[in-house]
mmCIF file of C-alpha atoms and ligand atoms in Angstrom:
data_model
loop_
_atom_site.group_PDB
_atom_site.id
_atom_site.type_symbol
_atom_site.label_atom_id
_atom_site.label_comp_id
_atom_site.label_asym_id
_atom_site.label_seq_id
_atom_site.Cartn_x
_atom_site.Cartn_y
_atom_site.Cartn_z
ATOM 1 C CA UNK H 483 122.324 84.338 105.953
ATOM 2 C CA UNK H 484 123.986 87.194 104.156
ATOM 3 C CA UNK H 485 121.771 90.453 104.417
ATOM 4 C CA UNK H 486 122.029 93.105 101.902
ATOM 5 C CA UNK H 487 119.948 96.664 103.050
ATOM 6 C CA UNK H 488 118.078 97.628 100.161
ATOM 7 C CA UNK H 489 117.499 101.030 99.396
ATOM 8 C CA UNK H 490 114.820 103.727 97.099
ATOM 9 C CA UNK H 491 115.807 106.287 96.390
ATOM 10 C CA UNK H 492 113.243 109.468 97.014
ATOM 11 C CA UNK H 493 113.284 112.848 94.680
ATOM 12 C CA UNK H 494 115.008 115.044 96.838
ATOM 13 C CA UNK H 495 118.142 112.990 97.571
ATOM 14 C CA UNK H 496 116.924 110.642 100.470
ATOM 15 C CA UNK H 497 116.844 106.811 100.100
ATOM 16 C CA UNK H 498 114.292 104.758 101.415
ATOM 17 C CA UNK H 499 114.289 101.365 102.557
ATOM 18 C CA UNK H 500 113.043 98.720 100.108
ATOM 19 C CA UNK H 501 110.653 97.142 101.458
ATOM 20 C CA UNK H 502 107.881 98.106 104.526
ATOM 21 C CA UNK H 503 107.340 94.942 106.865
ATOM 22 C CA UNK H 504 105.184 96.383 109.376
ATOM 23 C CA UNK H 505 101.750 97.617 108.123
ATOM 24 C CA UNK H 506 99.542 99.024 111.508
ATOM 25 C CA UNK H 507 96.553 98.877 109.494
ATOM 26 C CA UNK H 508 94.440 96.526 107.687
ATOM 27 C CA UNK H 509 94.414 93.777 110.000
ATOM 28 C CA UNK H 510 95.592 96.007 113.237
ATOM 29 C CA UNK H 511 92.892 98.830 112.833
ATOM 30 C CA UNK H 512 90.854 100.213 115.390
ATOM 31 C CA UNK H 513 88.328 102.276 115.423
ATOM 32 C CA UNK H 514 89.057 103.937 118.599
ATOM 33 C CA UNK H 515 91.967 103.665 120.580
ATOM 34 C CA UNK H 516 91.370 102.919 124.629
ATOM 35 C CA UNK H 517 93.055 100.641 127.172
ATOM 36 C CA UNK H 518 90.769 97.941 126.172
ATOM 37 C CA UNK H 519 91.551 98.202 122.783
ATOM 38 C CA UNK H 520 95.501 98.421 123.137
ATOM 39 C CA UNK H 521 96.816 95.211 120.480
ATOM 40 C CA UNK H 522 99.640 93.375 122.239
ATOM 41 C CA UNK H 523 99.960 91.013 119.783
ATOM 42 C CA UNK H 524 100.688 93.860 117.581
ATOM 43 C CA UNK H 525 103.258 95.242 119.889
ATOM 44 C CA UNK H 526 105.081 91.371 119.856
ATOM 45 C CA UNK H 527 104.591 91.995 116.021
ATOM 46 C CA UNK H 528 106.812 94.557 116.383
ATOM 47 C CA UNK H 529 109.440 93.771 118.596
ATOM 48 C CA UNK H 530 109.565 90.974 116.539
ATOM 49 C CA UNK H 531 110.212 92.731 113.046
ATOM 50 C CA UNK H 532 112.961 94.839 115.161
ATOM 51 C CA UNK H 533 115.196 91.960 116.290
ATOM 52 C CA UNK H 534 115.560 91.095 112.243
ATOM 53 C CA UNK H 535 119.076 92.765 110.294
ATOM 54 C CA UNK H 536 118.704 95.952 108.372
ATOM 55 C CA UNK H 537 116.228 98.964 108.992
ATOM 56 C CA UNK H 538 112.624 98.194 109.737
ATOM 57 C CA UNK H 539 110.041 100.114 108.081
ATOM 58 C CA UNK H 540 106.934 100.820 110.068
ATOM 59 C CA UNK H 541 103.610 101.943 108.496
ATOM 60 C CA UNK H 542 101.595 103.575 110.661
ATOM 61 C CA UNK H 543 98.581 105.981 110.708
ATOM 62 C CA UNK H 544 96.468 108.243 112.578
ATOM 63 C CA UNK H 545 93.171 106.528 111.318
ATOM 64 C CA UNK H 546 94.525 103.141 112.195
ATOM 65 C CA UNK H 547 94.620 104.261 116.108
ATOM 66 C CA UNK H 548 98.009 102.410 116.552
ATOM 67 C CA UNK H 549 100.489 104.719 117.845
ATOM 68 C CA UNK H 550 100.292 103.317 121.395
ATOM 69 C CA UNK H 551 101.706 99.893 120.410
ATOM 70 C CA UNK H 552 104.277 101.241 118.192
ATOM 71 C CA UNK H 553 105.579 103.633 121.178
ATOM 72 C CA UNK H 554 105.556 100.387 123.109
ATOM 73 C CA UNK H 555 107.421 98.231 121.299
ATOM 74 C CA UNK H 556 109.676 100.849 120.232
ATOM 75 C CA UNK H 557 110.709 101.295 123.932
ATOM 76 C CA UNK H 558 110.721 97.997 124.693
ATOM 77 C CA UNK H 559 112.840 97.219 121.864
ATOM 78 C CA UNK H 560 115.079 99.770 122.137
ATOM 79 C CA UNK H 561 116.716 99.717 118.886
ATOM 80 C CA UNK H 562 118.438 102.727 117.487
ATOM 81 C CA UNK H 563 116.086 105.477 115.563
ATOM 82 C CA UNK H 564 118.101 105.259 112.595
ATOM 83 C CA UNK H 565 117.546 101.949 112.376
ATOM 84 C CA UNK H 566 113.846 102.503 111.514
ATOM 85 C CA UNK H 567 112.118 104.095 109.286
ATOM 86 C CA UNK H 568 108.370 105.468 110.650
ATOM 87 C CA UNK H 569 105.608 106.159 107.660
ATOM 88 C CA UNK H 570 103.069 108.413 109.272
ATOM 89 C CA UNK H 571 99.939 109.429 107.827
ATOM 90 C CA UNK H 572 97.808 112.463 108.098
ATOM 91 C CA UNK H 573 93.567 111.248 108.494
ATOM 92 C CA UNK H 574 91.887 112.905 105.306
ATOM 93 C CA UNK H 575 88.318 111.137 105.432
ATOM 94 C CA UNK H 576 84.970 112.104 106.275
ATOM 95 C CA UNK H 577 85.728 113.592 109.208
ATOM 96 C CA UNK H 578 89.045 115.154 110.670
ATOM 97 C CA UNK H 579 90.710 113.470 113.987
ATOM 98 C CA UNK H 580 92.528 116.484 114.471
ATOM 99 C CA UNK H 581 92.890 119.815 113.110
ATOM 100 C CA UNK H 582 95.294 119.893 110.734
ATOM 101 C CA UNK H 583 98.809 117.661 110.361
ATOM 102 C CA UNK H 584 100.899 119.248 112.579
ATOM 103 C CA UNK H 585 98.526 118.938 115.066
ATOM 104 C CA UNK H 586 98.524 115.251 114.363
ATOM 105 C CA UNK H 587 102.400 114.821 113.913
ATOM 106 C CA UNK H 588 103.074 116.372 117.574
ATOM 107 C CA UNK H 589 100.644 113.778 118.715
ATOM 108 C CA UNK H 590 101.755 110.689 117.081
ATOM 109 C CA UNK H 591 105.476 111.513 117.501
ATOM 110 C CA UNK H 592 104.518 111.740 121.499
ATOM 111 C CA UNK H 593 103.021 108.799 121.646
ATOM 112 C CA UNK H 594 105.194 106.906 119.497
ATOM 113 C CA UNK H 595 108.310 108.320 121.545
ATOM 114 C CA UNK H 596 109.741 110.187 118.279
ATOM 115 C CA UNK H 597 110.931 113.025 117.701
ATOM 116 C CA UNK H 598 110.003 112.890 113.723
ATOM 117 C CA UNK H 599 109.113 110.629 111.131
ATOM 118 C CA UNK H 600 110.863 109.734 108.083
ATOM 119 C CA UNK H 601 107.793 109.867 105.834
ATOM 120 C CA UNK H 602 104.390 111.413 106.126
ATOM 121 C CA UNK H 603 101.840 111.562 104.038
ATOM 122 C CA UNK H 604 98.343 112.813 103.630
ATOM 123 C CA UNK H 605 96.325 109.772 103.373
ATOM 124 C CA UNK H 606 93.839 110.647 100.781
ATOM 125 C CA UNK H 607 93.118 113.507 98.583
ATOM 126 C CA UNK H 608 89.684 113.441 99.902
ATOM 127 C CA UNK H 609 89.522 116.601 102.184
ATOM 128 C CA UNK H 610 86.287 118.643 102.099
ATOM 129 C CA UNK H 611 87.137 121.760 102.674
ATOM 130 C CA UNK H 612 83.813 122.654 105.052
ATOM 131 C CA UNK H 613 85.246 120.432 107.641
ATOM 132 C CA UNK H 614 88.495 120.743 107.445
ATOM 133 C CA UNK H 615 89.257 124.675 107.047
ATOM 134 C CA UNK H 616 91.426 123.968 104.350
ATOM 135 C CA UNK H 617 92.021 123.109 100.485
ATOM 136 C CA UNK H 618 93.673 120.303 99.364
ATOM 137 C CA UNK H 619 96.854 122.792 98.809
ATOM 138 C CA UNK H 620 96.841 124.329 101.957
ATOM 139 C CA UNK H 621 96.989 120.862 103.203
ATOM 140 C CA UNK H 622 100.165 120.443 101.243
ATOM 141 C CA UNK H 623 101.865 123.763 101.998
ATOM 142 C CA UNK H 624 101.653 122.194 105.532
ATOM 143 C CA UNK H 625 102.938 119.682 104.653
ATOM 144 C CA UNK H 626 105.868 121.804 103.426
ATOM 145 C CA UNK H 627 106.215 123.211 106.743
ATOM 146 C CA UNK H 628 106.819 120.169 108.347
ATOM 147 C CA UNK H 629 109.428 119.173 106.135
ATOM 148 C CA UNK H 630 111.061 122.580 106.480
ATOM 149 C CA UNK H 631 111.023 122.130 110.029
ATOM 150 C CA UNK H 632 112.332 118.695 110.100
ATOM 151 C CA UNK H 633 109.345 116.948 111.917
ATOM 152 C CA UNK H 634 109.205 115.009 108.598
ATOM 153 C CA UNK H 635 111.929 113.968 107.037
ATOM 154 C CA UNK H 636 110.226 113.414 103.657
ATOM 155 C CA UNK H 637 106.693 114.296 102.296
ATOM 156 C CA UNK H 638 104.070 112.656 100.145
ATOM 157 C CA UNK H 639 100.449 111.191 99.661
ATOM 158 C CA UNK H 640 98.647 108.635 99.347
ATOM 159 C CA UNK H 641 95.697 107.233 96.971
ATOM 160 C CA UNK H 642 96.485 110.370 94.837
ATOM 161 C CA UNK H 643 95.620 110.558 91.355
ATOM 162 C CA UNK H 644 97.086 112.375 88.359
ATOM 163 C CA UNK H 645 94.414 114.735 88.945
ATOM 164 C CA UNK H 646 95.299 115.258 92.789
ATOM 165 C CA UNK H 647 99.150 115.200 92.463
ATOM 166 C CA UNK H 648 98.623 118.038 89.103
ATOM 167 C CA UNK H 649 97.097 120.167 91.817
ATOM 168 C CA UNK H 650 99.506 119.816 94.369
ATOM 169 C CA UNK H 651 102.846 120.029 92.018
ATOM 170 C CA UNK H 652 101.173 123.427 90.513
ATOM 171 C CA UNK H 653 100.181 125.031 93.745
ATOM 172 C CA UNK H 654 102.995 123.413 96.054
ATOM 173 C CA UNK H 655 106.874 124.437 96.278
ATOM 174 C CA UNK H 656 108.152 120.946 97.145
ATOM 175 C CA UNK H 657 107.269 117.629 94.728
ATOM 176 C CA UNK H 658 105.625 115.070 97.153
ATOM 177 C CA UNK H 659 108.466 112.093 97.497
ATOM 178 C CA UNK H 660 105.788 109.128 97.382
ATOM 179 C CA UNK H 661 102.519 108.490 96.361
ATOM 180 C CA UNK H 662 101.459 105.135 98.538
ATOM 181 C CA UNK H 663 97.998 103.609 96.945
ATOM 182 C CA UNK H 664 96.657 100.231 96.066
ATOM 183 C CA UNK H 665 98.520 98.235 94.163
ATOM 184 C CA UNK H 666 98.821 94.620 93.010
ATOM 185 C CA UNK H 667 98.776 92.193 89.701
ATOM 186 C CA UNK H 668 95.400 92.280 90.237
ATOM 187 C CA UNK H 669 95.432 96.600 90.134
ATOM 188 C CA UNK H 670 98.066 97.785 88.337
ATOM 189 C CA UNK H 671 96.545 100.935 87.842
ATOM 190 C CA UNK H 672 94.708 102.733 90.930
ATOM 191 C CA UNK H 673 93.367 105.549 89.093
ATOM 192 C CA UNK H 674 93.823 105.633 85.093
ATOM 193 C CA UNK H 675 97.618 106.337 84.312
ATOM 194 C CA UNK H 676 98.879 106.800 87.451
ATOM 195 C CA UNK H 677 101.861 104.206 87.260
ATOM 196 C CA UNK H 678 103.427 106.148 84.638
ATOM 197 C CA UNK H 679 102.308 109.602 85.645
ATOM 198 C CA UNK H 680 104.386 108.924 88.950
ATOM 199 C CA UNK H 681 107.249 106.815 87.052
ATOM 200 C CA UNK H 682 107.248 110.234 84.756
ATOM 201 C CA UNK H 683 107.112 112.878 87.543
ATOM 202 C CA UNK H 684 110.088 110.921 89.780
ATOM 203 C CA UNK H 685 107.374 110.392 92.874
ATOM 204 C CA UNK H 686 108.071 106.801 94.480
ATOM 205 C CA UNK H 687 104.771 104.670 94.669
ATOM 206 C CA UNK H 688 104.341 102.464 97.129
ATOM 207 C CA UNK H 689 101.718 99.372 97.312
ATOM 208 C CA UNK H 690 99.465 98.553 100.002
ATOM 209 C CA UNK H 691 98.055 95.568 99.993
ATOM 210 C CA UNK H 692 100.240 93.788 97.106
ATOM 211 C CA UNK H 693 98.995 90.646 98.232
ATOM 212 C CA UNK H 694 95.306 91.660 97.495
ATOM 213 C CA UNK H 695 95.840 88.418 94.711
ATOM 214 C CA UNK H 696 96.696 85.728 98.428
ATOM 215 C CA UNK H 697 93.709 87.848 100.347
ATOM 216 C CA UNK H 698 90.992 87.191 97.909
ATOM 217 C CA UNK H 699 92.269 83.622 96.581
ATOM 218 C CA UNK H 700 89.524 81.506 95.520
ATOM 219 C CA UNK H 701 89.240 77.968 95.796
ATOM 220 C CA UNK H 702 89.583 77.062 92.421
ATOM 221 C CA UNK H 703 93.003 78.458 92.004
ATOM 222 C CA UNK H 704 94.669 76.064 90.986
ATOM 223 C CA UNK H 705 93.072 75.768 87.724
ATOM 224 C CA UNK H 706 93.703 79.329 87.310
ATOM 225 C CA UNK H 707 96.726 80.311 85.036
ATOM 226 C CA UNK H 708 97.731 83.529 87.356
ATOM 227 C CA UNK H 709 97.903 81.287 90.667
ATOM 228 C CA UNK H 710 99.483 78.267 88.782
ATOM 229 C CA UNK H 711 102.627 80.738 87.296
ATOM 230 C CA UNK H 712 102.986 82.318 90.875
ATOM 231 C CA UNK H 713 103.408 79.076 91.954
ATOM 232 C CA UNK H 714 105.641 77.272 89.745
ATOM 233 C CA UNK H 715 107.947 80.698 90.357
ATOM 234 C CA UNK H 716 107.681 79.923 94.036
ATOM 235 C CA UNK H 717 108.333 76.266 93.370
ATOM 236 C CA UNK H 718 111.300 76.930 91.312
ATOM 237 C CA UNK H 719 112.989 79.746 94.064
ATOM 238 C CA UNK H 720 111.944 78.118 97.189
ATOM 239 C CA UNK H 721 110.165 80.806 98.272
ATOM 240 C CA UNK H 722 106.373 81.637 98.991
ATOM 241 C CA UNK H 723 103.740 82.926 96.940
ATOM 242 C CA UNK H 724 103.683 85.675 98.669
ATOM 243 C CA UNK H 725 107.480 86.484 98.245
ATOM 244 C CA UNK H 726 107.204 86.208 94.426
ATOM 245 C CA UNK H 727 104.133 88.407 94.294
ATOM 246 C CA UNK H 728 106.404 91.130 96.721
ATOM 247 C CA UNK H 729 109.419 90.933 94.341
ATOM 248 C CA UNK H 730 107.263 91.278 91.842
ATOM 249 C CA UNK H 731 106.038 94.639 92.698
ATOM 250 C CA UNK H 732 109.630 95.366 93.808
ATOM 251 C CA UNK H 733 110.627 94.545 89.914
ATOM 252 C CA UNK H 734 107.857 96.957 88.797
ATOM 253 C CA UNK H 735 109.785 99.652 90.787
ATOM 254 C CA UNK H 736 107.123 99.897 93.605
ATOM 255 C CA UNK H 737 107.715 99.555 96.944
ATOM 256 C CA UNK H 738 105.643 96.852 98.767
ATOM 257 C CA UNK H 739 103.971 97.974 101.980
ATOM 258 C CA UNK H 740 102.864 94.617 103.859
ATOM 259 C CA UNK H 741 101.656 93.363 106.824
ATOM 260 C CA UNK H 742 101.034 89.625 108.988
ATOM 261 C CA UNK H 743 100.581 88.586 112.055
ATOM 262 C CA UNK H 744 102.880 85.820 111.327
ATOM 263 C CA UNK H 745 106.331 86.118 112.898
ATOM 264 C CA UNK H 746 107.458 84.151 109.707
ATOM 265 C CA UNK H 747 105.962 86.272 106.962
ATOM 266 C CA UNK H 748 107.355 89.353 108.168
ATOM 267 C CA UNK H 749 110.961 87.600 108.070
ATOM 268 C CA UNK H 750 110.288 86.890 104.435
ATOM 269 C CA UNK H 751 109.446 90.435 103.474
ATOM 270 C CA UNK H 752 112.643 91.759 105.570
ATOM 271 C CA UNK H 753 114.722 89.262 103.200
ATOM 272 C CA UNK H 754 112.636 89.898 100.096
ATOM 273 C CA UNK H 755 115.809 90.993 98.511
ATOM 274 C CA UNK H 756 117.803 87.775 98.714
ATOM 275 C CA UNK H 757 116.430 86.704 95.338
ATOM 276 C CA UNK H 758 115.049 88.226 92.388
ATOM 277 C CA UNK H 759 113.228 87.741 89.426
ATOM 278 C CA UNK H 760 114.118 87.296 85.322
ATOM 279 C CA UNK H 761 112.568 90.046 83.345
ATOM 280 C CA UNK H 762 110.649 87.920 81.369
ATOM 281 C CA UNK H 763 109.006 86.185 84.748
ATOM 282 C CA UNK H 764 108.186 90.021 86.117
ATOM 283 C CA UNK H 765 106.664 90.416 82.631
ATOM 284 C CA UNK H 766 104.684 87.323 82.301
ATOM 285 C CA UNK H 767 103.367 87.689 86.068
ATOM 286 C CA UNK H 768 102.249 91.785 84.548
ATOM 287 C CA UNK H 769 100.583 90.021 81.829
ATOM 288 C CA UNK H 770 98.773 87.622 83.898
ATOM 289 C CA UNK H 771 97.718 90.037 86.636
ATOM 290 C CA UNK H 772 96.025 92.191 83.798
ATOM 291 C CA UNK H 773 94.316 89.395 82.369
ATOM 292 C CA UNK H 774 92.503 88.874 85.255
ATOM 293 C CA UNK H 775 89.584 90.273 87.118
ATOM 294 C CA UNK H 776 90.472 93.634 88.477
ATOM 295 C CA UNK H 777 90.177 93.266 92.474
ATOM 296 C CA UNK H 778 90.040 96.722 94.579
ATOM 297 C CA UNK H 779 90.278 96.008 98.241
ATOM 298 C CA UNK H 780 90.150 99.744 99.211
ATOM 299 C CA UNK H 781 88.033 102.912 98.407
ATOM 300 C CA UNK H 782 86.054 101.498 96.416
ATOM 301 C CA UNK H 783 83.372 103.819 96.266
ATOM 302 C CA UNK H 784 85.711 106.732 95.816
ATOM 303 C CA UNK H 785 87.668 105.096 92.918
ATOM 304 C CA UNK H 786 85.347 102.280 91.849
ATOM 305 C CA UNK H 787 84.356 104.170 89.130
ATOM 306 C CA UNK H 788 87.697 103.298 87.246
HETATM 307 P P1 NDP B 1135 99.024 92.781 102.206
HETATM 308 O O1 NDP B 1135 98.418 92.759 100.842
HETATM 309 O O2 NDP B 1135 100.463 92.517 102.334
HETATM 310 O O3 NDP B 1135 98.183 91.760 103.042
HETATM 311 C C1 NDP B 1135 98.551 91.342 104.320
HETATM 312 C C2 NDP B 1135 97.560 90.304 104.712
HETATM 313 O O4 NDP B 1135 97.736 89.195 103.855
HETATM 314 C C3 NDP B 1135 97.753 89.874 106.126
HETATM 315 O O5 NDP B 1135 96.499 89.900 106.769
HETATM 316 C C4 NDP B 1135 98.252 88.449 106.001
HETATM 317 O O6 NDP B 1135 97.598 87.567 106.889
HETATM 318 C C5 NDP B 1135 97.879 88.038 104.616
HETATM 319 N N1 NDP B 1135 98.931 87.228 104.036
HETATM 320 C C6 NDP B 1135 100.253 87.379 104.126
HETATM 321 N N2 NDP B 1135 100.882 86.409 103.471
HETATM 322 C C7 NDP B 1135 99.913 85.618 102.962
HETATM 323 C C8 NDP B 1135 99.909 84.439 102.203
HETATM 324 N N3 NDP B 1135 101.044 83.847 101.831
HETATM 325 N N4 NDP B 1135 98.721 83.900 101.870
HETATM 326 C C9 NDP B 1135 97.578 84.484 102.244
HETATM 327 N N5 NDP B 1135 97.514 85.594 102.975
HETATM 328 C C10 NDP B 1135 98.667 86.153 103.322
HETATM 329 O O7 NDP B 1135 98.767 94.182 102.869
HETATM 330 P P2 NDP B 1135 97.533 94.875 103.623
HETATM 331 O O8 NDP B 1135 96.331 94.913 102.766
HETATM 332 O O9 NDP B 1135 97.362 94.272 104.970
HETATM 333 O O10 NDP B 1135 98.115 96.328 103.770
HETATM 334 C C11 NDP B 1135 99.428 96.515 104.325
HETATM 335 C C12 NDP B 1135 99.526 97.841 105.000
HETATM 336 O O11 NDP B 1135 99.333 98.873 104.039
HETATM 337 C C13 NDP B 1135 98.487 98.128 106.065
HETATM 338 O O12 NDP B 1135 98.734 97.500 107.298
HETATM 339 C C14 NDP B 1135 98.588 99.637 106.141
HETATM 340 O O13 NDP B 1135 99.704 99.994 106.918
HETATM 341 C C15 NDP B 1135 98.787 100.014 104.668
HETATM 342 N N6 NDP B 1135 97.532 100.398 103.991
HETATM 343 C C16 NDP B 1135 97.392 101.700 103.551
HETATM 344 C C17 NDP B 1135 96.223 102.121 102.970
HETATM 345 C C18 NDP B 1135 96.097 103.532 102.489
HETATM 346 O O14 NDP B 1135 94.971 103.993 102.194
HETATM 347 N N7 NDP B 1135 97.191 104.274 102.398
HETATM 348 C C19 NDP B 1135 95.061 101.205 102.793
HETATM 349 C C20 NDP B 1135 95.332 99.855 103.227
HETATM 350 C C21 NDP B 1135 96.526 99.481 103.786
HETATM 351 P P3 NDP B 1135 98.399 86.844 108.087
HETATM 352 O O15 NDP B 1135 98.347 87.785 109.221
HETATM 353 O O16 NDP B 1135 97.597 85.605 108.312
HETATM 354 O O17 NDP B 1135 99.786 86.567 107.594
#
């Protein structure tokens, strides 16, 4: 096996690695985080994705009450820091886990065992301002700060539409690096016109749950012209479905954030880059996607209105 590191390449210089392997959330969440609740299969997860070649990229979150395992298999693995790449997210929902994102950095960078991460983001443009203390752009210019300082290596947001990142890029001195929202054949477009708004603006998107099309299959898929092309492509490259519909969003100059608990799967996303797709198979699998019934996993009642 002959393993190429892939690379993004972020708005202020940095590069990225290609592809994230290790999602904390979806299937990992917890909504608290205790003894009782610590995930060891998560942690083998882990040390798993950290014995394969090239640098691992971690997604991880303060509302997905993870840090524990990831500072456990971090030390247990005891792989080299620049070897991995941590995605760290600041909690913007109802309510606020902490008071503001430094507050939350110094925590998850202590119990991670960290002294920074290479990404972090504010998870949702959905701060109210009564509970919080703060507007969406002071949220930002702390943001800022933490890049300044170095505690963050780069800075960006998540499930951010035009409308949100307009705000931020008018208020804020720094142009957020990524904007990481749902994204798949089945939702190509989170929030009207964000794809290109972001293509435009030079902000990297990144997809969660890409495979939102494998999550939701239904049983008559076969019969179903997306499913058959996806696999006929996997058919023809030896590779899964799931690979196809990751190199897909790869091809569409997204970076796919995934997750399994599958030793296996993860491998595949790590070598996602050791085979790629014709143009006019990235464009038929586009066309496909869009013909079919949208399918939003995520805030739905935020965004459903699209
Ligand atoms: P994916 O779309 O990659 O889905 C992963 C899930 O799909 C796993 O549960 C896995 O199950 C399953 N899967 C993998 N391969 C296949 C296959 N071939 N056929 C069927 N099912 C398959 O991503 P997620 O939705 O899990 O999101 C990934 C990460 O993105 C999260 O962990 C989190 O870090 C981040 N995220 C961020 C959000 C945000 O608001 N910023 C929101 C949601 C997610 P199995 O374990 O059985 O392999």
């Amino acid at each position: 096996m002959v393993f190429k590191q892939e690379y993004l390449h972020l708005n202020n210089g940095n590069k990225i690695p290609a592809v994230a392997v290790v999602g904390t959330g979806t299937r990992w969440y917890k909504s608290e985080e205790t003894s009782a609740t610590f995930s060891k299969p998560l942690v083998e997860q882990i040390k798993y994705a950290l014995t394969l070649p090239g640098i691992i990229h971690i997604d991880a979150a303060e509302i997905y009450r993870t840090y524990s395992e990831v500072g456990e298999a971090l030390k247990e693995a005891g792989r080299a820091r620049e070897e991995i790449f941590i995605t760290d997210k600041y909690s913007t929902f109802y309510f606020k886990l902490t008071d503001s994102p430094r507050q939350c950095l110094d925590i998850s960078c202590q119990k991670m065992g960290v002294d920074y991460v290479d990404l972090f983001l504010l998870h949702s443009p959905f701060i109210d301002e009564k509970k919080y203390g703060f507007t969406l752009e002071e949220a930002w210019t702390q943001m800022e700060e933490l890049y300044k300082a170095g505690k963050a290596k780069n800075i960006g947001v998540s499930n951010f539409s035009k409308e949100d990142l307009s705000r931020i890029l008018k208020s804020g001195t720094i142009k957020p690096q990524v904007n990481q929202i749902e994204f798949s054949p089945f939702l190509q477009n989170q929030t009207p016109g964000i794809y290109d708004f972001c293509q435009k603006h030079d902000i990297l998107l990144e997809a969660y749950s890409p495979l939102g099309p494998l999550q939701r299959e239904p049983e008559n898929s076969s019969s179903d012209p997306f499913y058959q092309y996806v696999k006929k492509l996997a058919d023809k490259y030896q590779k899964s479905e799931a690979s196809i519909i990751l190199r897909w969003v790869s091809k569409r100059g997204v970076l796919p954030v995934t997750t399994s608990s599958k030793p296996q799967r993860v491998r595949d996303a790590q070598l996602l880059y050791d085979f790629d797709l014709q143009n006019s198979e990235v464009e038929e699998i586009t066309k496909r996607g869009l013909a079919h019934a949208p399918l939003r996993l995520y805030w739905a009642e935020q965004m459903g209105k699209f």
